[in-house]
Coordinates of C-alpha atoms and ligand atoms in Angstrom, one line a residue:
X1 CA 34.6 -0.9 11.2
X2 CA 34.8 -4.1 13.2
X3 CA 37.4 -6.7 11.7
X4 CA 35.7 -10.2 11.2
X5 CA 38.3 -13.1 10.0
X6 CA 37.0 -16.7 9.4
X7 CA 38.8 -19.8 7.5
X8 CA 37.4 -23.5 6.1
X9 CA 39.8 -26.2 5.9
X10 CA 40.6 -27.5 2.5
X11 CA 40.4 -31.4 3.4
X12 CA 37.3 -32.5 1.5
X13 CA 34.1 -30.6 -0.4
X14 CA 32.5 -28.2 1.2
X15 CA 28.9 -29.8 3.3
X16 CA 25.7 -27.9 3.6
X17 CA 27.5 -27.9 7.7
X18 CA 29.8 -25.6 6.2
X19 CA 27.7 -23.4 4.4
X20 CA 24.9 -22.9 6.7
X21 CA 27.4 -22.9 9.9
X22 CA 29.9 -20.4 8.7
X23 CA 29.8 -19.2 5.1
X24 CA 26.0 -17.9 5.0
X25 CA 26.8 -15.8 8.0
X26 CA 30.2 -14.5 6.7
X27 CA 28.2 -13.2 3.2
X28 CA 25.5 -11.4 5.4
X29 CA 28.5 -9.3 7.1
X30 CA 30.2 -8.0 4.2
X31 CA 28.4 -5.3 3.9
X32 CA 28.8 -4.0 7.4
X33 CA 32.4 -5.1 8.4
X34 CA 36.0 -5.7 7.5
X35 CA 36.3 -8.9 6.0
X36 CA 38.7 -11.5 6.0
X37 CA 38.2 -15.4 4.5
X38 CA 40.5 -17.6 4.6
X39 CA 41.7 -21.1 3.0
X40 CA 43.2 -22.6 5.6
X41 CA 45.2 -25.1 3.8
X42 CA 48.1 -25.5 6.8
X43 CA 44.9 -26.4 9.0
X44 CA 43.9 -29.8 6.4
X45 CA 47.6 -31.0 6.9
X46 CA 47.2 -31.7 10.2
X47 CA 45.5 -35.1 8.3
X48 CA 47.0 -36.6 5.8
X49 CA 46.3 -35.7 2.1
X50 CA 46.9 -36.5 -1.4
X51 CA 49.2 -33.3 -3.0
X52 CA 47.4 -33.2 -6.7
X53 CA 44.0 -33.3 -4.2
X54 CA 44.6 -30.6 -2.1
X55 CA 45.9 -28.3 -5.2
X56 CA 42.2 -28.9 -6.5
X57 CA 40.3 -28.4 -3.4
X58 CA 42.1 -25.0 -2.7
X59 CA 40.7 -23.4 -5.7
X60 CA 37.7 -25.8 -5.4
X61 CA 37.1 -23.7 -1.9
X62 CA 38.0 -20.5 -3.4
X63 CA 35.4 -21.0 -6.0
X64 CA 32.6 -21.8 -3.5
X65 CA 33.7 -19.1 -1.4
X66 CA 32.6 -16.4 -4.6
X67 CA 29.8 -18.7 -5.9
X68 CA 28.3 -18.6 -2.6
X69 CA 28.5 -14.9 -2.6
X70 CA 31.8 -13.8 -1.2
X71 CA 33.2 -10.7 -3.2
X72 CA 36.5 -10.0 -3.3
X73 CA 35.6 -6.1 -3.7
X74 CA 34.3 -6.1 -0.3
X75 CA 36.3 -8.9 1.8
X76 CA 40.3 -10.2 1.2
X77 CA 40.3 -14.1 0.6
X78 CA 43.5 -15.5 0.2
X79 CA 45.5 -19.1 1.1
X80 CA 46.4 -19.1 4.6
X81 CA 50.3 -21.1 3.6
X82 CA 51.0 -17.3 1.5
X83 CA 51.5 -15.6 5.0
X84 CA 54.2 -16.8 6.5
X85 CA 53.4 -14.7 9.4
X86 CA 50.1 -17.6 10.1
X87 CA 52.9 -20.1 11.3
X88 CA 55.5 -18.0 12.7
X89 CA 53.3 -16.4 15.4
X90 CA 52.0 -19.8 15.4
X91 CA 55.3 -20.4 16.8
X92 CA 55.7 -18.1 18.9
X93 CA 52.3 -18.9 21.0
X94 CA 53.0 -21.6 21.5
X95 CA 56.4 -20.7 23.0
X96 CA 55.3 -18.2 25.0
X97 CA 51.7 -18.2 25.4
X98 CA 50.0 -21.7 25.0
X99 CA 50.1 -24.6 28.0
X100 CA 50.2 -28.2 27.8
X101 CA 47.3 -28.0 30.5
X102 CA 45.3 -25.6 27.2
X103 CA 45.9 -27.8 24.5
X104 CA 45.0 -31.2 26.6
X105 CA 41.4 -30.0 26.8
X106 CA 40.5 -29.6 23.4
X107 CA 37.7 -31.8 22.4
X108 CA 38.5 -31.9 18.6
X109 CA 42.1 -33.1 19.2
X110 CA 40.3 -36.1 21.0
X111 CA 37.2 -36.4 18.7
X112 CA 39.5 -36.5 15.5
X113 CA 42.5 -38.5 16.8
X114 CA 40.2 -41.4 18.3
X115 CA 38.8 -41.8 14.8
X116 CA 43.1 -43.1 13.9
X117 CA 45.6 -44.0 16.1
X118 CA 46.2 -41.7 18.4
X119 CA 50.3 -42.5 18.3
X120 CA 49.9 -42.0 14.9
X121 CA 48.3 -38.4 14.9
X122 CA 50.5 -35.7 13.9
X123 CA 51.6 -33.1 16.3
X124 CA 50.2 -30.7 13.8
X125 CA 46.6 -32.1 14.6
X126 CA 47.2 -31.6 18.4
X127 CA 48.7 -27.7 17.7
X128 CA 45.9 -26.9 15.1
X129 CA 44.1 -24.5 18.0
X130 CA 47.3 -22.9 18.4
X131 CA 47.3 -21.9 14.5
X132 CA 43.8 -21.5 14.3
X133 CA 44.7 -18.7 17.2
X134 CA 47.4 -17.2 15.1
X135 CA 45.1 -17.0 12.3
X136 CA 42.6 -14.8 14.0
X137 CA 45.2 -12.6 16.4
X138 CA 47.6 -11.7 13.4
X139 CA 44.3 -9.4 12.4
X140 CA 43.3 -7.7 15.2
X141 CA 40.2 -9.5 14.5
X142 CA 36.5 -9.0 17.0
X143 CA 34.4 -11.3 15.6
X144 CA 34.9 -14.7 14.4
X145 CA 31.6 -16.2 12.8
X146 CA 32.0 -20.1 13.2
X147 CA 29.9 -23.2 13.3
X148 CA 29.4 -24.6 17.7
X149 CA 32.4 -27.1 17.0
X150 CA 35.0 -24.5 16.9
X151 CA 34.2 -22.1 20.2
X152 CA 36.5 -23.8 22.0
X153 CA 39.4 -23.1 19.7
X154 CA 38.1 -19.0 19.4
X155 CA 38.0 -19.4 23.6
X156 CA 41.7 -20.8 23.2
X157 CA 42.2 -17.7 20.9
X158 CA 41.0 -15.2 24.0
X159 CA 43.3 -17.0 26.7
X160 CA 46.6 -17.0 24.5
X161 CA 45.7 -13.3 23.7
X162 CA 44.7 -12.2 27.6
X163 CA 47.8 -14.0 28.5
X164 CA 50.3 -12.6 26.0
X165 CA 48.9 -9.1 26.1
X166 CA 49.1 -9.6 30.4
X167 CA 52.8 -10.5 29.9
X168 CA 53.9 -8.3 26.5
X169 CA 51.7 -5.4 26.6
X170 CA 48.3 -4.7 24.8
X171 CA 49.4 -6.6 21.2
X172 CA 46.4 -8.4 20.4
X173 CA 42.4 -7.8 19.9
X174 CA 40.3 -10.2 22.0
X175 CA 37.9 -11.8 19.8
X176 CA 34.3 -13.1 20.0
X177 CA 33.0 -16.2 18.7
X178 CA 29.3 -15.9 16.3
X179 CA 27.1 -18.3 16.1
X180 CA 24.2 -18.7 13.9
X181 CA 21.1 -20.1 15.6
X182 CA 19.9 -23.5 14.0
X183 CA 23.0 -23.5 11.2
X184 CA 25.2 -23.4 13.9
X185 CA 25.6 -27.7 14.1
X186 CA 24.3 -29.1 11.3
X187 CA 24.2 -33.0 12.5
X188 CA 25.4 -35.8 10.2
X189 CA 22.0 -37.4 8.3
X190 CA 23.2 -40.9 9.3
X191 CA 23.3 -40.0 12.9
X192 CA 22.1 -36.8 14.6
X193 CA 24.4 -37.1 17.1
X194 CA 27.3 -36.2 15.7
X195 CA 28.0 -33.0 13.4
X196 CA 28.0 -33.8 9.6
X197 CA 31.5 -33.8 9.2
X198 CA 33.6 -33.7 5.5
X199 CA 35.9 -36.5 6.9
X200 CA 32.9 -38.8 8.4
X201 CA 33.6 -42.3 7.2
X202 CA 30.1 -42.5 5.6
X203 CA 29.1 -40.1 2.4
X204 CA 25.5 -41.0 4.0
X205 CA 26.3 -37.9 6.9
X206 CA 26.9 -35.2 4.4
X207 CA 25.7 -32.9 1.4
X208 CA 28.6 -31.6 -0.5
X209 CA 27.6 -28.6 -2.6
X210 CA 28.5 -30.5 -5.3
X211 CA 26.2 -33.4 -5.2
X212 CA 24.1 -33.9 -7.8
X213 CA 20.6 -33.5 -7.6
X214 CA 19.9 -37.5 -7.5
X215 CA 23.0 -38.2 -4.9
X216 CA 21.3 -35.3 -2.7
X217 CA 17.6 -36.9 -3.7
X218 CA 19.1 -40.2 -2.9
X219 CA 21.1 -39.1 0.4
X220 CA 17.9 -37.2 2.0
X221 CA 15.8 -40.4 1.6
X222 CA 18.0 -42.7 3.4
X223 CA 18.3 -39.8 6.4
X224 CA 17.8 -41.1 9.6
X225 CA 14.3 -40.2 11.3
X226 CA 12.6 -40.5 14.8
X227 CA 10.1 -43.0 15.7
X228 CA 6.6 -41.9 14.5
X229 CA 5.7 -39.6 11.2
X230 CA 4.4 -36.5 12.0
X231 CA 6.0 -33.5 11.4
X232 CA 7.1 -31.8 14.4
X233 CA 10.3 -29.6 15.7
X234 CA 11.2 -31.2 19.2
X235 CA 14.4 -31.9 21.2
X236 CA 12.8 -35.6 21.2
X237 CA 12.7 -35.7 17.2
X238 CA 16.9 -34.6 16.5
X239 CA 16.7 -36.1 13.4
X240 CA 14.1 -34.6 11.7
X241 CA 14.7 -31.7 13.8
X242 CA 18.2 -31.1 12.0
X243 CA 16.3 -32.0 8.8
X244 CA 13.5 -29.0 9.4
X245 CA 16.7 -26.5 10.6
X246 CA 17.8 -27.2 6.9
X247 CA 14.6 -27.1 5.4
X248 CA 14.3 -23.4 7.2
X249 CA 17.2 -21.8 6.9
X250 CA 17.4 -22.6 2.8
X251 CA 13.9 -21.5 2.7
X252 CA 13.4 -19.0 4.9
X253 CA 10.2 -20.5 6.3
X254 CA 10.0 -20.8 9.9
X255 CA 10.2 -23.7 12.1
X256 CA 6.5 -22.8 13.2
X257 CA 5.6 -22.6 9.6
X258 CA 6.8 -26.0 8.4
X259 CA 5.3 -27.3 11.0
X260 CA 2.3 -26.0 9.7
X261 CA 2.8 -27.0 5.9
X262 CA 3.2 -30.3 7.0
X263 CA 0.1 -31.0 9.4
X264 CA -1.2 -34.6 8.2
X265 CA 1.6 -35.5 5.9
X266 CA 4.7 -38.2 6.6
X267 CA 8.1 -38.1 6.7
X268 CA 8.3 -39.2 2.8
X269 CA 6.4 -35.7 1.8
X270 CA 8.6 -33.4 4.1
X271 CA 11.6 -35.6 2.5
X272 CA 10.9 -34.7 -1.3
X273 CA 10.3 -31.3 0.1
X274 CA 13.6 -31.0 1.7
X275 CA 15.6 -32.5 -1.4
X276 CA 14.2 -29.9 -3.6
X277 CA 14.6 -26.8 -1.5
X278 CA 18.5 -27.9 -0.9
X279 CA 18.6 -28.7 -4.8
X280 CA 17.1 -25.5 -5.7
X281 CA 19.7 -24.1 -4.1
X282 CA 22.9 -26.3 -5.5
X283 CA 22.3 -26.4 -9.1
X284 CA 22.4 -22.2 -9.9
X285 CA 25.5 -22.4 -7.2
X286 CA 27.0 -25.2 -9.1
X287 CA 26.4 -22.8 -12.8
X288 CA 27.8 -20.5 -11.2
X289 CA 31.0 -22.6 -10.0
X290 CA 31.3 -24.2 -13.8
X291 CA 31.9 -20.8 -15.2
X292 CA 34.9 -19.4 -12.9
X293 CA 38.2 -20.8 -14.4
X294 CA 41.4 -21.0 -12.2
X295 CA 43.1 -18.3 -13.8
X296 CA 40.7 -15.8 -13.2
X297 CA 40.5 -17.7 -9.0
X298 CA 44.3 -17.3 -8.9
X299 CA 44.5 -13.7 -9.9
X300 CA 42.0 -13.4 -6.6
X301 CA 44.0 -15.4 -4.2
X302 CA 47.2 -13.5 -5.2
X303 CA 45.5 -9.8 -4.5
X304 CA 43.9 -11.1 -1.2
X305 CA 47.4 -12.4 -0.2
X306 CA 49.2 -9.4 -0.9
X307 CA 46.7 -7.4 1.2
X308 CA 47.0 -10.0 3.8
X309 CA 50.6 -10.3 3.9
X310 CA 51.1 -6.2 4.7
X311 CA 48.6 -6.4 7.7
X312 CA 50.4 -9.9 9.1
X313 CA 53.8 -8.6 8.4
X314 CA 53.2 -5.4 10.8
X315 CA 51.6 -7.7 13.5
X316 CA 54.0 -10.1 13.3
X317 CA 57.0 -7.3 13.6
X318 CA 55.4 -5.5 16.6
X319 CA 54.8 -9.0 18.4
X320 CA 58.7 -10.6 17.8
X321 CA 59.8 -6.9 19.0
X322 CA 57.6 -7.3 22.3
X323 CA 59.0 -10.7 22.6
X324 CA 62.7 -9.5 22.3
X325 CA 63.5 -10.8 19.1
X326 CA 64.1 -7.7 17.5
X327 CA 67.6 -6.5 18.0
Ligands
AQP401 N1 28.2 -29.7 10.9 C1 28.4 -28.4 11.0 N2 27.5 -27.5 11.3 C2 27.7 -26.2 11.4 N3 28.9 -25.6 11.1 C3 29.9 -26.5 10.7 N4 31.2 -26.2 10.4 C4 31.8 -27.4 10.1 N5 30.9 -28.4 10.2 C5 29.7 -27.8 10.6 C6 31.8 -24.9 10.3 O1 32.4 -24.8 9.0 C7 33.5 -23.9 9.2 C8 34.7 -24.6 8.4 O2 35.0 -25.8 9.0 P1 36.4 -26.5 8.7 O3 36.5 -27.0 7.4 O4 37.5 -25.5 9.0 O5 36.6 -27.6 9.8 P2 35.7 -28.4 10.6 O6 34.9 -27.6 11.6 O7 36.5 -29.5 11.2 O8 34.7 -29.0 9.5 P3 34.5 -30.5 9.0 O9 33.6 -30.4 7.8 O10 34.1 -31.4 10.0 O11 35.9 -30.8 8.4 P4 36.8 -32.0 8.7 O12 35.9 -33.3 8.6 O13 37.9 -32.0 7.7 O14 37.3 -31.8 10.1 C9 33.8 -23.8 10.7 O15 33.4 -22.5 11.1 C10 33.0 -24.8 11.3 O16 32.6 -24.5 12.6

């Protein structure tokens, strides 16, 4: 069976980005491959955040991740900060496989630093490829399923790998990157130019899965569209194109088929639409949410660690012996 590992950052409530980008596509292949979500909670450190906050949002994520159809029968979830091995072959990549030349290209270090002081940006936010790498190696993963703004870390993944396994041996599984095709960047709805993002500075880009249905209501109204009002999917449209990816990928209806629906009606009509398809979706996720309690989320978490922690530990052993740290 093919090993598939995947992680979301627990820096903010999950967006409809990270559901229709990742998470739908990670509950589709649990059926047919080895599983592995993670929480990557050393990944939101990289930015600064509030202790009691981040306690929440790790169990808040673990709670989407099962509301949104994760099972822990079928895939291991667990906290990335339980396996130790995440940060100490994090270490050791970047000792012996990452570059300065590597890391200087990576467009999120850039994108997410320019939005603060670069001076002030931890080095952790400039190494968070490097972990994101360890992540995936330490379980001879194949297939990452990710939203577009991470295939550049998954490519950094394959050239740490190449080059260690060039230099050590054959150690680690080169892994693929998968893509949905229109969750794959859900833009922000303030400005389709930029991904909806949990840390944008406006609550205008995003739908958390926790929004009420009048916030979502209210947020889809004031979307940004294109000039004109007729319904159509185009390149020139991208705002109500990333609307209609939405609109079709909760649905199920095809771009071709909305299209149709709407012949002759406006922007406002396709609007209402839109907020009640995406609520129609929220409010049985949210029931479902209200009901897990965080006993019952720990007990989870624990299990998935312990499962985790006996693949990373062997990984981690054969890599430090390769490496000459065994003695
Ligand atoms: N807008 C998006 N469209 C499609 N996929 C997306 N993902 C994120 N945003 C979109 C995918 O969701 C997964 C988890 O993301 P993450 O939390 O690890 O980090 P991120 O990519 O940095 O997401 P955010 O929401 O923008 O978080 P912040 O603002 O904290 O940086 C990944 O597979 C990602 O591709």
């Amino acid at each position: 069976m093919k090993k598939i590992f995947s992680g979301v950052q627990p820096s903010g409530d999950l967006h409809l980005g990270n559901y229709l980008g990742a998470i739908k596509n990670w509950v589709s292949m649990q059926s047919e491959f080895d599983t592995t979500f993670c929480i990557v909670d050393l990944h939101a450190i990289t930015v600064a955040q509030e202790p009691v906050e981040l306690q929440r949002r790790i169990l808040d994520v673990a709670k989407a991740y099962l509301a949104l159809g994760i099972d822990p029968k079928k895939s291991t979830i667990f906290v990335q900060s339980d396996v130790r091995a995440h940060t100490e072959l994090c270490w050791i990549l970047n000792c012996v496989a990452a570059r300065m030349g590597d890391m200087e290209k990576m467009t999120q270090f850039k994108d997410k630093s320019a939005k603060g002081d670069v001076e002030r940006a931890s080095v952790g936010l400039f190494d968070y490829p490097v972990l994101m790498a360890a992540d995936i190696l330490l379980y001879d993963t194949d297939v990452v399923p990710v939203g577009e703004d991470q295939v550049q870390h998954v490519e950094l993944a394959r050239t740490l790998a190449r080059r260690f396994n060039k230099k050590f041996g054959d150690t680690f599984v080169i892994p693929q990157p998968k893509l949905t095709k229109e969750g794959k960047r859900i833009m922000g709805l303030d400005d389709p130019t930029k991904k909806m993002s949990k840390s944008a500075s406006s609550e205008y880009n995003y739908i958390t899965l926790m929004d009420t249905p009048d916030v979502v209501q209210k947020k889809i109204r004031k979307a940004v569209t294109d000039s004109g009002s007729e319904i159509v999917y185009s390149d020139e449209k991208p705002a109500l194109q990333n609307l209609i990816n939405i609109y079709s990928l909760f649905s199920g209806d095809s771009t071709e088929n909305i299209e149709k629906k709407y012949i002759g009606k406006g922007y406002g009509d396709f609007k209402n639409a839109l907020a009640d398809v995406v609520v129609n979706f929220l409010v049985p996720f949210q029931e479902r949410v209200k009901l897990m309690s965080d006993e019952d989320i720990k007990k989870i978490l624990n299990k998935g660690a312990m499962k985790a922690n006996e693949q990373a530990e062997q990984k981690i052993r054969d890599v430090k012996d390769r490496i000459g740290l065994v003695i």
